[in-house]
Coordinates of C-alpha atoms in Angstrom, one line a residue:
Chain A
M1 CA 0.0 0.0 0.0
L2 CA 2.7 2.5 1.0
T3 CA 6.1 1.8 -0.6
I4 CA 9.2 4.0 0.0
N5 CA 12.1 3.4 -2.4
G6 CA 15.7 4.7 -2.0
L7 CA 14.7 7.9 -0.2
D8 CA 17.4 10.5 0.4
K9 CA 16.9 13.8 2.2
A10 CA 19.5 16.4 3.2
Y11 CA 19.2 19.9 4.7
G12 CA 22.1 21.7 2.9
D13 CA 25.2 19.6 3.6
L14 CA 23.6 17.7 6.5
S15 CA 22.4 14.4 5.3
V16 CA 19.3 13.3 7.3
L17 CA 17.9 10.2 5.6
K18 CA 20.0 7.9 3.4
N19 CA 18.6 5.3 1.1
I20 CA 15.4 4.5 3.1
N21 CA 13.4 1.6 1.9
L22 CA 10.2 0.5 3.6
H23 CA 6.7 -0.6 2.9
V24 CA 3.4 -0.9 4.7
R25 CA 0.8 -3.5 3.7
D26 CA -2.9 -3.1 3.8
R27 CA -4.3 -3.2 7.4
E28 CA -0.8 -3.6 8.8
F29 CA 0.7 -1.9 11.8
V30 CA 4.3 -0.9 11.2
A31 CA 6.5 0.8 13.8
I32 CA 9.7 2.8 13.1
L33 CA 12.1 2.7 15.9
G34 CA 15.0 5.1 16.1
P35 CA 17.0 7.3 18.4
S36 CA 16.0 11.0 18.9
G37 CA 17.1 13.2 16.1
S38 CA 17.5 10.3 13.7
G39 CA 15.2 11.9 11.2
K40 CA 12.0 10.1 12.0
S41 CA 9.9 13.2 11.9
T42 CA 11.6 14.2 8.6
L43 CA 10.4 10.9 7.2
F44 CA 6.8 11.8 8.2
Q45 CA 7.1 15.3 6.7
L46 CA 8.3 13.6 3.4
I47 CA 5.3 11.3 3.5
G48 CA 3.0 14.2 4.4
G49 CA 4.3 16.1 1.4
I50 CA 5.5 19.2 3.3
I51 CA 9.0 18.6 2.0
K52 CA 10.4 16.9 -1.0
P53 CA 13.2 14.2 -1.1
E54 CA 16.4 14.6 -3.0
H55 CA 16.1 11.1 -4.4
G56 CA 13.7 8.2 -4.2
T57 CA 10.0 7.8 -4.5
I58 CA 7.1 7.5 -2.1
T59 CA 4.3 5.5 -3.5
L60 CA 0.8 5.3 -2.0
N61 CA -1.8 3.0 -3.6
N62 CA 0.4 2.7 -6.8
E63 CA 0.6 6.5 -7.2
V64 CA 3.8 8.5 -6.6
I65 CA 3.0 11.1 -3.9
N66 CA 6.3 13.0 -3.6
G67 CA 5.4 16.5 -2.4
K68 CA 1.7 15.8 -2.5
K69 CA -0.3 16.9 0.6
G70 CA -3.5 15.7 2.2
L71 CA -3.2 12.0 1.4
I72 CA -2.5 10.7 4.9
S73 CA -4.2 10.9 8.3
Y74 CA -1.9 12.3 11.0
M75 CA -1.6 12.3 14.7
P76 CA 1.2 14.5 16.0
Q77 CA 3.3 14.2 19.2
Q78 CA 1.4 16.9 21.0
P79 CA -2.4 16.5 20.8
S80 CA -2.6 19.8 18.8
L81 CA -6.3 20.3 19.5
F82 CA -7.7 23.7 18.7
P83 CA -8.5 25.4 22.0
W84 CA -11.5 27.3 20.7
R85 CA -13.2 24.2 19.3
T86 CA -15.2 21.7 21.4
V87 CA -14.2 18.1 21.4
L88 CA -16.8 17.3 18.8
E89 CA -15.7 20.2 16.6
N90 CA -12.1 19.1 17.0
V91 CA -12.5 15.5 15.9
V92 CA -14.2 16.6 12.7
L93 CA -11.5 19.1 11.8
A94 CA -9.4 16.9 9.6
A95 CA -12.4 15.6 7.7
E96 CA -13.7 19.2 7.4
L97 CA -10.7 20.0 5.2
T98 CA -11.8 17.8 2.4
G99 CA -15.6 18.2 2.5
K100 CA -18.6 18.0 4.8
P101 CA -17.7 16.0 7.9
N102 CA -19.9 13.2 9.2
V103 CA -21.0 14.5 12.6
E104 CA -23.1 11.5 13.4
E105 CA -20.1 9.2 12.8
A106 CA -18.0 11.4 15.0
K107 CA -20.5 11.3 17.8
Q108 CA -20.7 7.5 17.6
W109 CA -16.9 7.3 17.9
L110 CA -16.8 9.6 20.9
E111 CA -19.5 7.4 22.4
K112 CA -17.5 4.3 21.7
V113 CA -14.4 5.5 23.4
G114 CA -16.2 6.9 26.4
L115 CA -15.9 10.6 25.5
A116 CA -19.5 11.2 24.8
E117 CA -20.1 13.3 27.9
F118 CA -17.2 15.6 26.9
E119 CA -18.6 16.2 23.4
N120 CA -19.1 19.9 24.2
S121 CA -16.1 20.4 26.5
Y122 CA -13.1 22.4 25.4
P123 CA -9.6 20.8 25.3
I124 CA -8.5 22.9 28.3
D125 CA -10.9 20.8 30.5
L126 CA -9.5 17.4 29.4
S127 CA -6.6 15.4 30.9
G128 CA -3.5 14.6 28.8
G129 CA -4.7 11.1 28.0
M130 CA -8.1 12.2 27.0
R131 CA -6.7 14.9 24.6
Q132 CA -4.6 12.2 22.9
R133 CA -7.7 10.1 22.4
V134 CA -9.5 13.0 20.8
S135 CA -6.5 13.6 18.6
F136 CA -6.5 9.9 17.6
I137 CA -10.2 9.9 16.8
R138 CA -9.7 13.0 14.7
A139 CA -7.1 11.1 12.7
L140 CA -9.4 8.1 12.4
L141 CA -12.3 10.2 11.1
S142 CA -10.4 11.6 8.1
K143 CA -10.9 9.3 5.3
Q144 CA -7.3 8.7 4.2
S145 CA -6.4 5.0 4.4
L146 CA -2.8 5.4 5.9
L147 CA -2.6 6.6 9.5
C148 CA 0.7 8.2 10.5
L149 CA 1.3 8.5 14.3
D150 CA 4.3 10.5 15.4
E151 CA 5.4 9.4 18.9
P152 CA 1.8 10.1 20.1
F153 CA 2.4 8.8 23.7
S154 CA 5.9 10.1 24.4
A155 CA 4.6 13.1 26.4
L156 CA 2.4 10.9 28.7
D157 CA 3.4 9.3 32.0
E158 CA 4.0 5.5 32.2
F159 CA 0.6 4.6 33.6
T160 CA -1.3 6.6 31.1
R161 CA 0.9 5.4 28.3
I162 CA 0.2 1.7 28.9
K163 CA -3.5 2.4 29.2
M164 CA -3.4 4.4 26.0
Q165 CA -1.5 1.7 24.1
K166 CA -4.1 -0.9 25.0
W167 CA -6.8 1.5 24.1
L168 CA -5.2 2.2 20.8
L169 CA -4.9 -1.5 19.9
S170 CA -8.6 -2.1 20.9
V171 CA -9.8 0.8 18.7
W172 CA -7.5 -0.2 15.8
E173 CA -8.5 -3.8 15.8
E174 CA -12.1 -2.6 15.2
N175 CA -11.1 -0.3 12.4
R176 CA -8.0 -1.7 10.8
K177 CA -6.3 1.0 8.8
S178 CA -2.7 0.8 7.8
V179 CA -0.6 2.4 10.4
L180 CA 2.9 3.8 10.4
F181 CA 3.9 4.5 14.0
I182 CA 7.1 6.4 15.0
T183 CA 8.4 5.7 18.5
H184 CA 11.7 5.6 20.4
S185 CA 10.4 3.0 22.9
I186 CA 11.3 -0.7 22.1
E187 CA 8.5 -2.0 24.2
E188 CA 6.0 0.2 22.6
A189 CA 7.1 -0.9 19.2
I190 CA 6.9 -4.7 20.0
F191 CA 3.6 -4.4 21.9
L192 CA 1.8 -2.5 19.1
A193 CA 3.3 -3.4 15.8
D194 CA 3.3 -6.3 13.2
R195 CA 6.7 -5.3 11.9
I196 CA 9.4 -3.0 13.2
Y197 CA 11.9 -1.0 11.2
V198 CA 15.0 0.1 13.2
L199 CA 16.7 3.3 12.0
S200 CA 20.3 4.2 12.7
K201 CA 21.4 7.5 14.1
R202 CA 22.0 10.4 11.7
P203 CA 22.2 10.1 8.7
A204 CA 19.5 7.6 9.2
T205 CA 19.7 4.3 7.3
M206 CA 17.5 1.3 7.6
K207 CA 19.3 -0.9 10.1
A208 CA 17.0 -3.8 10.5
E209 CA 13.5 -5.1 9.8
I210 CA 11.9 -7.3 12.4
T211 CA 8.7 -9.2 12.2
V212 CA 6.8 -9.4 15.5
P213 CA 5.4 -12.9 15.8
F214 CA 2.8 -12.3 18.5
S215 CA -0.8 -12.9 17.6
R216 CA -3.7 -10.4 18.1
P217 CA -5.6 -9.3 20.1
R218 CA -2.8 -8.6 22.5
N219 CA -3.0 -7.5 26.1
E220 CA -0.5 -6.4 28.7
S221 CA 0.3 -9.9 29.9
L222 CA 2.4 -10.1 26.7
L223 CA 4.8 -7.7 28.3
E224 CA 5.8 -10.3 30.9
T225 CA 6.5 -13.3 28.6
T226 CA 10.0 -14.5 27.9
E227 CA 9.4 -14.3 24.1
F228 CA 8.7 -10.6 24.5
F229 CA 11.8 -10.2 26.5
D230 CA 13.9 -12.1 24.0
L231 CA 12.7 -9.9 21.2
K232 CA 13.4 -6.8 23.2
Q233 CA 17.0 -8.1 23.8
Q234 CA 17.4 -8.8 20.1
I235 CA 16.3 -5.3 19.1
F236 CA 18.4 -3.8 21.9
Q237 CA 21.5 -5.2 20.2
Y238 CA 20.8 -3.1 17.2
I239 CA 20.2 0.0 19.3
K240 CA 23.3 -0.6 21.3
E241 CA 25.5 -0.3 18.3
E242 CA 24.0 3.2 17.8
I243 CA 24.7 4.3 21.3
V244 CA 28.4 3.5 21.0
E245 CA 30.2 6.5 19.5
Chain B
M1 CA -20.2 40.5 41.3
Q2 CA -17.5 39.7 43.8
Q3 CA -15.0 39.7 41.0
M4 CA -16.2 43.0 39.8
W5 CA -15.7 44.4 43.3
Q6 CA -12.2 43.1 43.4
R7 CA -11.4 44.6 40.0
G8 CA -13.1 48.0 40.2
G9 CA -14.2 48.4 43.8
K10 CA -10.9 49.5 45.2
S11 CA -10.3 52.1 42.6
I12 CA -13.8 53.5 43.0
V13 CA -13.1 54.0 46.7
F14 CA -9.9 55.7 46.0
L15 CA -11.5 57.9 43.4
L16 CA -14.2 58.9 46.0
L17 CA -11.5 59.8 48.4
L18 CA -9.9 62.1 45.8
F19 CA -13.2 63.7 45.1
I20 CA -13.8 64.4 48.8
L21 CA -10.3 65.9 49.0
W22 CA -11.1 68.1 45.9
E23 CA -14.4 69.2 47.4
L24 CA -12.7 70.2 50.7
L25 CA -9.9 72.1 49.0
V26 CA -12.3 74.1 46.8
Y27 CA -14.4 74.8 49.9
I28 CA -11.4 75.9 52.1
T29 CA -9.7 78.0 49.4
A30 CA -13.0 79.5 48.2
T31 CA -12.0 78.9 44.6
P32 CA -14.6 80.6 42.3
M33 CA -16.7 78.3 40.1
W34 CA -15.4 79.7 36.8
L35 CA -11.9 78.6 37.8
L36 CA -12.5 75.2 39.3
P37 CA -15.9 73.9 40.3
A38 CA -16.3 71.5 43.2
P39 CA -17.5 67.9 42.5
S40 CA -20.9 68.7 44.1
D41 CA -21.4 71.6 41.6
V42 CA -20.5 69.3 38.7
I43 CA -23.0 66.7 39.9
K44 CA -25.6 69.4 40.3
E45 CA -24.9 70.5 36.7
I46 CA -25.1 66.9 35.4
Y47 CA -28.5 66.5 37.2
N48 CA -29.9 69.8 36.0
G49 CA -28.6 69.7 32.4
I50 CA -29.1 66.1 31.6
W51 CA -32.0 66.7 29.2
E52 CA -30.2 69.5 27.4
F53 CA -27.2 67.3 27.2
Y54 CA -29.0 64.1 26.1
G55 CA -29.1 65.1 22.5
H56 CA -25.4 65.8 22.4
L57 CA -24.6 62.5 24.1
I58 CA -26.7 60.5 21.6
S59 CA -25.1 62.3 18.7
T60 CA -21.6 61.6 19.9
M61 CA -22.5 58.0 20.6
K62 CA -23.8 57.5 17.1
L63 CA -20.7 59.1 15.6
T64 CA -18.4 57.1 17.8
L65 CA -20.0 53.8 17.0
L66 CA -20.1 54.4 13.3
G67 CA -16.5 55.6 13.2
L68 CA -15.4 52.7 15.4
S69 CA -17.0 50.1 13.2
I70 CA -15.6 51.6 10.0
G71 CA -12.1 52.0 11.5
C72 CA -12.2 48.4 12.9
S73 CA -13.4 46.9 9.6
V74 CA -10.8 48.8 7.7
G75 CA -8.1 47.9 10.2
L76 CA -9.0 44.2 10.1
F77 CA -9.1 44.2 6.4
I78 CA -5.7 45.9 6.1
A79 CA -4.2 43.5 8.7
I80 CA -5.4 40.5 6.7
I81 CA -4.1 41.9 3.4
L82 CA -0.7 42.7 5.0
Y83 CA -0.4 39.4 6.7
R84 CA -1.3 37.3 3.6
L85 CA 0.6 39.4 1.1
P86 CA 4.1 39.9 2.5
K87 CA 5.1 42.1 -0.5
A88 CA 2.3 44.5 0.3
N89 CA 3.4 44.4 3.9
Q90 CA 6.9 45.7 2.9
V91 CA 5.5 48.6 1.0
L92 CA 2.6 49.6 3.2
Y93 CA 3.6 49.0 6.8
P94 CA 6.0 52.0 7.0
L95 CA 3.3 54.2 5.5
L96 CA 0.9 53.0 8.1
I97 CA 3.2 54.0 10.9
L98 CA 3.7 57.4 9.2
S99 CA 0.0 57.9 9.0
Q100 CA -0.1 57.7 12.8
N101 CA 2.5 60.5 13.1
I102 CA 0.2 63.2 11.6
P103 CA -1.3 65.1 14.5
T104 CA -5.1 64.7 14.5
I105 CA -5.5 68.3 15.6
V106 CA -3.7 69.5 12.4
L107 CA -5.3 67.0 10.1
A108 CA -8.9 67.6 11.2
P109 CA -9.2 71.2 10.0
L110 CA -7.7 70.2 6.6
L111 CA -10.3 67.4 6.3
I112 CA -13.0 69.9 7.0
I113 CA -11.6 72.3 4.3
W114 CA -11.6 69.4 1.8
F115 CA -14.8 67.6 2.7
G116 CA -17.0 70.3 4.4
F117 CA -18.9 70.0 7.7
D118 CA -20.6 66.7 6.8
L119 CA -20.2 63.3 8.4
L120 CA -17.4 62.2 6.2
P121 CA -14.4 64.2 7.6
K122 CA -15.4 63.2 11.1
L123 CA -15.6 59.6 10.2
I124 CA -12.2 59.8 8.6
V125 CA -10.7 61.3 11.8
I126 CA -12.2 58.6 14.0
S127 CA -11.3 55.8 11.7
L128 CA -7.7 57.1 11.4
V129 CA -7.2 57.0 15.2
C130 CA -8.7 53.6 15.7
F131 CA -7.7 51.5 12.8
F132 CA -4.0 51.4 13.8
P133 CA -4.3 49.5 17.1
I134 CA -6.5 46.9 15.3
V135 CA -3.9 46.4 12.5
V136 CA -1.0 46.0 14.9
A137 CA -2.9 43.7 17.3
S138 CA -4.4 41.5 14.6
M139 CA -1.1 41.1 12.8
D140 CA 0.6 40.1 16.1
G141 CA -2.2 37.7 16.7
F142 CA -1.8 36.1 13.2
R143 CA 2.0 35.8 13.6
Q144 CA 1.8 34.2 17.0
T145 CA -0.2 31.2 15.9
A146 CA 1.0 28.1 17.7
P147 CA 3.6 26.4 15.5
E148 CA 2.5 22.8 16.4
L149 CA -1.1 23.6 15.3
K150 CA 0.2 25.0 12.0
H151 CA 2.4 22.0 11.5
Y152 CA -0.5 19.7 12.1
M153 CA -2.6 21.7 9.5
E154 CA 0.1 21.4 6.9
M155 CA 0.6 17.7 7.6
V156 CA -3.1 16.9 7.0
G157 CA -2.9 18.9 3.8
A158 CA -4.8 22.1 4.6
S159 CA -4.6 24.9 2.0
R160 CA -3.3 28.4 2.8
N161 CA -6.9 29.6 2.9
Q162 CA -8.0 26.9 5.3
I163 CA -5.0 27.5 7.5
F164 CA -5.9 31.1 7.7
W165 CA -9.6 30.9 8.3
K166 CA -9.7 27.8 10.4
L167 CA -6.5 28.4 12.5
E168 CA -4.9 31.8 12.3
M169 CA -8.0 33.9 12.4
P170 CA -9.7 32.3 15.4
H171 CA -6.3 32.0 17.1
A172 CA -5.8 35.7 16.8
L173 CA -9.2 36.6 18.2
P174 CA -7.9 37.5 21.7
S175 CA -5.3 39.8 20.2
I176 CA -7.9 41.4 18.0
F177 CA -10.1 42.1 21.0
S178 CA -7.2 43.7 22.8
G179 CA -6.8 46.0 19.8
L180 CA -10.5 46.6 19.8
K181 CA -10.5 47.8 23.4
I182 CA -7.7 50.3 22.7
A183 CA -9.5 51.4 19.5
A184 CA -12.7 51.9 21.4
T185 CA -11.3 54.3 23.9
Y186 CA -9.5 56.2 21.1
S187 CA -12.6 56.4 19.1
V188 CA -14.5 58.4 21.7
M189 CA -11.6 60.9 21.8
G190 CA -11.5 61.0 18.0
A191 CA -15.2 61.8 17.9
V192 CA -15.0 64.6 20.4
I193 CA -12.0 66.2 18.6
S194 CA -13.8 66.0 15.3
E195 CA -16.8 67.7 16.8
W196 CA -14.7 70.5 18.3
L197 CA -13.8 71.5 14.8
G198 CA -17.2 71.9 13.4
A199 CA -20.5 70.2 14.2
K200 CA -24.0 71.2 15.1
Q201 CA -24.4 68.7 17.9
G202 CA -22.2 66.5 20.1
I203 CA -20.2 66.5 23.3
G204 CA -17.4 68.3 21.5
V205 CA -19.7 71.1 20.5
Y206 CA -21.1 71.3 24.0
M207 CA -17.6 71.4 25.4
T208 CA -16.5 74.3 23.2
L209 CA -19.6 76.3 24.1
A210 CA -19.1 75.7 27.8
Q211 CA -15.5 76.6 27.6
S212 CA -16.0 79.9 25.8
S213 CA -18.6 80.9 28.3
F214 CA -16.5 79.9 31.3
R215 CA -18.9 77.2 32.4
I216 CA -16.2 75.0 33.8
D217 CA -18.8 72.9 35.6
R218 CA -20.3 72.0 32.2
V219 CA -16.8 71.1 30.9
F220 CA -16.4 68.7 33.7
A221 CA -19.9 67.3 33.1
A222 CA -18.8 66.7 29.5
I223 CA -15.6 65.0 30.6
F224 CA -17.7 62.8 32.9
F225 CA -19.9 61.7 30.0
I226 CA -16.9 61.1 27.8
M227 CA -15.5 58.7 30.4
L228 CA -18.8 57.0 30.8
L229 CA -19.1 56.5 27.1
S230 CA -15.6 55.0 26.9
L231 CA -16.3 52.7 29.9
L232 CA -19.5 51.6 28.3
L233 CA -17.9 50.7 25.0
F234 CA -15.1 48.9 26.8
G235 CA -17.6 46.9 28.8
V236 CA -19.6 45.9 25.7
I237 CA -16.5 44.7 23.9
R238 CA -15.4 42.7 27.0
L239 CA -18.8 41.1 27.0
V240 CA -18.6 40.2 23.3
E241 CA -15.1 38.9 23.9
K242 CA -16.3 36.6 26.6
L243 CA -19.0 35.2 24.4
M244 CA -16.7 34.7 21.4
V245 CA -13.4 33.6 22.8
K246 CA -13.9 30.2 24.3
G247 CA -11.7 27.5 25.8
R248 CA -8.9 29.8 26.6
K249 CA -7.6 31.6 29.6
E250 CA -9.1 35.0 30.1
G251 CA -7.2 38.0 29.0
V252 CA -7.0 41.4 30.6

C-alpha cells in the first residue's frame, strides 16, 4: 500500500535520511524505531508532502506522492487540538478540510471511546490522555487509508501510556487502517506493531527489519512473557551499536 | 459580582477619596466656580442639564459607533491583506506608521476644508485614530499562531486559505479584541475632537460652548460623560469577547 524506495533527504550539507526503503501493507501496523534526532519526523514530513526528497519515490496505492499533501491521516506528538473548538468540533476538523464532515459518525466514535459526555467540552478541560484520544479519533475520522502516528504517547506518564497503548490497539482492531507509528520505545514498538523498522542515528539508514510474531488481540500480559523479553533483547542489540560512539 | 468588586471596587473607593479631597480644597480656598468647580457643583450640573445634554450625548455616541465600526473593519481588512501578502506588507507597513504621526489636531481642519462639515471628515478622523491598534494587534495575533497547530494543519494537507480561516484567524481573536479595546477608547476621543472642529451637535460642541462661556462645571460634566461612554464601550467589547473567545484563559 505504502512503498518507499531509495529515499534520500538532506538539509544543505547535512544528510538526514539515506537510502530508506520500507513498505506498509494493507491493514498492517508498522513501527519505526530510532534514536532521537534520527530523522523520524523528517520521514513523516516527506510522506505528508510538506518537504520533497532529493532522491527516491514515495508510492501510495500505486501513485507517486512525492510532495503531495492531504493523502494521509496524521496524529502528532502533541495533541494539537484547537482550544476554541469543542471536542466534537475538534474531531471533525481533519475531515472538514476535504468536505462536509460526518458529525453522526464522529458522535458514535466519541460514544464508543467513552468521551460522549465531553462532546461539548473544550480541550482545556481534558486530561492529557483524553486529549490524545481525541487527537486519535480526529485522525481516524479523516478518510485517508494510511494513518501516521508521530510518537503520540511520548509526552504521557508511564501509567497513562500503557493504558493508551491498550486503548489504541482495541480501537485499531475494530477499524484496521494501515498504520505507520514512530516511536523511540522498544517495548511500545513490540507491543503494538506487526513489523518494526529500526533506524540508525543520523544520517538515518534502515538498520533492520523485524517481524513481530505475536498474535492479536494482545494485552499487557504479553509484556511479561519471555518471548517478549527475548525480542526486546534482540532489538536492543541493534540499538546498542547506535549508542556506542 | 465579587470579581467586579475586586477589580473595580478599590479604585472607586480611591476615586471617591480624591473627590472628597477636591471638594474640601475648593471649599477651604474658596475657589470661584469659573476657575474650578467642586464635584458637588458638577454633579448638580449633570443632574440639571441632563435633558439638554442628552441630544449631544446621543449624537456623539452614534458618531463614535459608526467611526469605530468603520475604523475596525478597515483595520482588520488591512491586517489580513498585509499578513497574507508579504510584499504588500513591505510597501505599506512603514506608510501606516507614518499615518499615525500626523497630529489629528492638524489633520482635522484640513479634512473639513476638503470635505466640508458633513459626516465624512469626522468619520475619517475617527477611523484614522482607531484602525491602527487593530492592525498592529491583529497582525501580532496572526503571527503568534502556535507552530505545532500550524504544522498539524500542513501535515493533513490544509490549503493556505484553510490554515488562515480555520486556524490563524480564530487563534488571533484574543489579540484582535485587545486591539479593539484600545481602539474603542481612542474612538470616543476622536469623535470629540472631530466635533470640536465643526458640528451642530455632540459632546465636543457642548464642550467648546461651555469653555468659551467659562462654564467650567459644564466642561467637567462633559468629561464625565466622555469617560462614561468609553467605559460603556469597553464593557460591551469585553462582553462580546467573553461570548466569542472560548476554551482559553481569560485575557485582561
